[in-house]
mmCIF file of C-alpha atoms in Angstrom:
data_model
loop_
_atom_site.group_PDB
_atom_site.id
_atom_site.type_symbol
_atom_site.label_atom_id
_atom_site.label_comp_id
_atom_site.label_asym_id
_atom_site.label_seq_id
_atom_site.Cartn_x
_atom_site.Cartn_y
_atom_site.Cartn_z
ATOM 1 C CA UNK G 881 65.924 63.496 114.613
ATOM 2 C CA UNK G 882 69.255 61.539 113.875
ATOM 3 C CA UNK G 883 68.666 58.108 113.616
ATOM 4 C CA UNK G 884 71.174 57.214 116.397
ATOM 5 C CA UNK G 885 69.128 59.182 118.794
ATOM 6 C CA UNK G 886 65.948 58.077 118.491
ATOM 7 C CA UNK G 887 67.044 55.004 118.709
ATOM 8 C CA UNK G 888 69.172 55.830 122.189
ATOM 9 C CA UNK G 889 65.633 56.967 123.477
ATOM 10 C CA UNK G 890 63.697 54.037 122.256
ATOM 11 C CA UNK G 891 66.278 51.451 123.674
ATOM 12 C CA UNK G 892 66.635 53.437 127.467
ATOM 13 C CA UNK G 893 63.068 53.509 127.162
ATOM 14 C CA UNK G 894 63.124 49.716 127.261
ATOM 15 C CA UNK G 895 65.181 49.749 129.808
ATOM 16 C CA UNK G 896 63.405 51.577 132.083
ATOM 17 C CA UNK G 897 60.514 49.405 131.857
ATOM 18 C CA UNK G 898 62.524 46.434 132.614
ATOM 19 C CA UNK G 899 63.962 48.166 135.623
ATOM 20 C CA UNK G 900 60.885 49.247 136.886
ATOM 21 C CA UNK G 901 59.060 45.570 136.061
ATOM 22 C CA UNK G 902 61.984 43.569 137.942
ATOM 23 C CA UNK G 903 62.494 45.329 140.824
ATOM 24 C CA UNK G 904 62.194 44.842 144.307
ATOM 25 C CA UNK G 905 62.846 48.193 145.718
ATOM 26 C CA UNK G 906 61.217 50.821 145.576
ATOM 27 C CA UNK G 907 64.298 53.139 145.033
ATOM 28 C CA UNK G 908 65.275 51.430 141.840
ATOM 29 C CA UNK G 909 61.411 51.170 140.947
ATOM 30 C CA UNK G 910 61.881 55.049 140.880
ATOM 31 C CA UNK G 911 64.710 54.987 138.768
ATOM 32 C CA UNK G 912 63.434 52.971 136.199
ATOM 33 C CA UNK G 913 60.475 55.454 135.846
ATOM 34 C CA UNK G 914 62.396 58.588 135.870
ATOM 35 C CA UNK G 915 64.839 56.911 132.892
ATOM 36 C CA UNK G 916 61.336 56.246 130.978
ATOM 37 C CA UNK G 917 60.323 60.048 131.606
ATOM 38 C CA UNK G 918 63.585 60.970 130.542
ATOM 39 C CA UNK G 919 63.325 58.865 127.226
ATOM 40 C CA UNK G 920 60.263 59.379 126.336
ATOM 41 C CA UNK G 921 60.604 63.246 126.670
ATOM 42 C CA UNK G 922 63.067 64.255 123.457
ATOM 43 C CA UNK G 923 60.542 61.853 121.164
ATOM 44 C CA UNK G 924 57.563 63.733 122.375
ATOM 45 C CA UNK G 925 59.228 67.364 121.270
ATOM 46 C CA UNK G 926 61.018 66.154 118.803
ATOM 47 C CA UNK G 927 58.854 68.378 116.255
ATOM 48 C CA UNK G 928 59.727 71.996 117.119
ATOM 49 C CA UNK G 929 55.993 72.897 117.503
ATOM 50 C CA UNK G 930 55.567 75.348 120.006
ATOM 51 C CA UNK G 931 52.338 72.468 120.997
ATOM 52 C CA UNK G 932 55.136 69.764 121.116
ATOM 53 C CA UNK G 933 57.021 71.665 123.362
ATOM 54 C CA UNK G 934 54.066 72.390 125.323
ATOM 55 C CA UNK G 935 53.295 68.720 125.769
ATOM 56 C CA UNK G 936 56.561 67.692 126.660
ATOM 57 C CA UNK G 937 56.662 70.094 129.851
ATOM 58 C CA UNK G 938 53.300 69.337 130.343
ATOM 59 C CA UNK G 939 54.520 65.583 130.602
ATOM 60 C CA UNK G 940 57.605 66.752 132.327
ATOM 61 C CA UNK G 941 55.531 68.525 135.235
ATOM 62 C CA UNK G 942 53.110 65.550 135.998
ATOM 63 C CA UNK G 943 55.303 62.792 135.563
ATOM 64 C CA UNK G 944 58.027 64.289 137.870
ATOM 65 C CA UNK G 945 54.980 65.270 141.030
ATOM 66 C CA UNK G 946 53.692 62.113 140.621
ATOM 67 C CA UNK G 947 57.433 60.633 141.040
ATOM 68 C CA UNK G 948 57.594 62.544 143.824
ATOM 69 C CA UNK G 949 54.126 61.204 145.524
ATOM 70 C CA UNK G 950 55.646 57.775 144.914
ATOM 71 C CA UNK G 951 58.880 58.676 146.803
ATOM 72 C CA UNK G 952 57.046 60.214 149.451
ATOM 73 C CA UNK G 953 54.496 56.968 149.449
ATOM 74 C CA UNK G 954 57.621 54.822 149.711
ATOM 75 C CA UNK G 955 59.621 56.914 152.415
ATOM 76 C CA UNK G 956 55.931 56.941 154.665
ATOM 77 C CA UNK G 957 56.037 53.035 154.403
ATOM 78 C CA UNK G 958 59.803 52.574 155.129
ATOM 79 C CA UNK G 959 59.154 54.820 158.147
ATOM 80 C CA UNK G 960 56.073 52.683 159.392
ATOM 81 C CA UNK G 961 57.139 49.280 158.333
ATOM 82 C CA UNK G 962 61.065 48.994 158.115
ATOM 83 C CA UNK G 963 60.840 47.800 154.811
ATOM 84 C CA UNK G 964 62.163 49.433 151.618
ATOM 85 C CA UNK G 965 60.164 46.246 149.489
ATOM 86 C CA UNK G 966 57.627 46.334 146.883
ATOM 87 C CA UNK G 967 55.449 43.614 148.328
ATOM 88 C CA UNK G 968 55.316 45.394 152.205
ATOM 89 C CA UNK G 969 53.069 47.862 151.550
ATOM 90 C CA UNK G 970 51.039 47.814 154.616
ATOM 91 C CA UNK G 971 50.222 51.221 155.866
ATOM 92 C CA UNK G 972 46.932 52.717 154.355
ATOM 93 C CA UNK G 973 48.524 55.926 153.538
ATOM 94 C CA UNK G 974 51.256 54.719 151.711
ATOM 95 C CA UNK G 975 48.944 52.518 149.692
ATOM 96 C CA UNK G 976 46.427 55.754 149.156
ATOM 97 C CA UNK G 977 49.368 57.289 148.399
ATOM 98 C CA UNK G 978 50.918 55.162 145.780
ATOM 99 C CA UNK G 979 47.774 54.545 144.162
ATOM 100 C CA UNK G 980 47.456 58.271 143.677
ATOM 101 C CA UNK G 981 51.068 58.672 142.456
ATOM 102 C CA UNK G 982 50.055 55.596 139.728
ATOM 103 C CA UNK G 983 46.937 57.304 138.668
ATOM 104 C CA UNK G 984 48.627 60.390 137.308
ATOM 105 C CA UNK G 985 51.028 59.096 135.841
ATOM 106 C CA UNK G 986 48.326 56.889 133.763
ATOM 107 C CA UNK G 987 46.299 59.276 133.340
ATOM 108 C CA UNK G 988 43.329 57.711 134.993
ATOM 109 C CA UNK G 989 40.313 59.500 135.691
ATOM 110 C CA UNK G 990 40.498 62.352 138.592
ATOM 111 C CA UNK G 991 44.152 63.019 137.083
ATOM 112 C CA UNK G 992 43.707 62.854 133.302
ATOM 113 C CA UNK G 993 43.638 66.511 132.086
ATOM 114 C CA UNK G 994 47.170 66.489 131.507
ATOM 115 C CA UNK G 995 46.841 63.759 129.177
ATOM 116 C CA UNK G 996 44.890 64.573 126.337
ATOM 117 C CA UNK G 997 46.798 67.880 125.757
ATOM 118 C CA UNK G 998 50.304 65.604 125.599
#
């Protein structure tokens, strides 16, 4: 991989963490996440392995339904609430909702098949 590249990925990866970390909405929250799925995607295939390729969709597939959860967890609180902030979430099914959502894309227990294999 040309060195320029990687280190394009490795500095929007930082970036996307410090979007996600610092923000108050939960639309830019979102954002920040999808640019570290984005990033983190070309470094994870960047071997042409038919496994590395593999992994990377793998990633791709989980990361973006549990993005989606999280949107939908969001839209169900805005809906209940009013409020498009982090620190509102007051409706049990959003919460259930968003806790799911965080779980896959940790890989915590119910929802960690996908990550061994990546």
């Amino acid at each position: 991989m040309n060195p320029y590249a990687k280190l394009t990925f490795l500095m929007s990866l930082m970036l996307g963490t410090t979007i996600t970390a610092s923000s108050n909405h939960w639309v830019s929250a979102w954002a920040g996440l999808e640019i570290n799925t984005l990033a983190i995607i070309p470094l994870i295939s960047k071997s042409h392995h038919p496994r590395a390729i593999e992994a990377a969709i793998k990633y791709f597939l989980v990361q973006a339904a549990a993005s989606t959860l999280l949107l939908f967890s969001s839209m169900i609180n805005a809906w209940h609430t009013g409020q498009w902030d982090i620190t509102q979430l007051n409706h049990p099914t959003s919460s259930l909702l968003l806790t799911t959502a965080i779980a896959m894309k940790l890989g915590l227990v119910p929802f960690h098949f996908w990550f061994p294999e990546v």
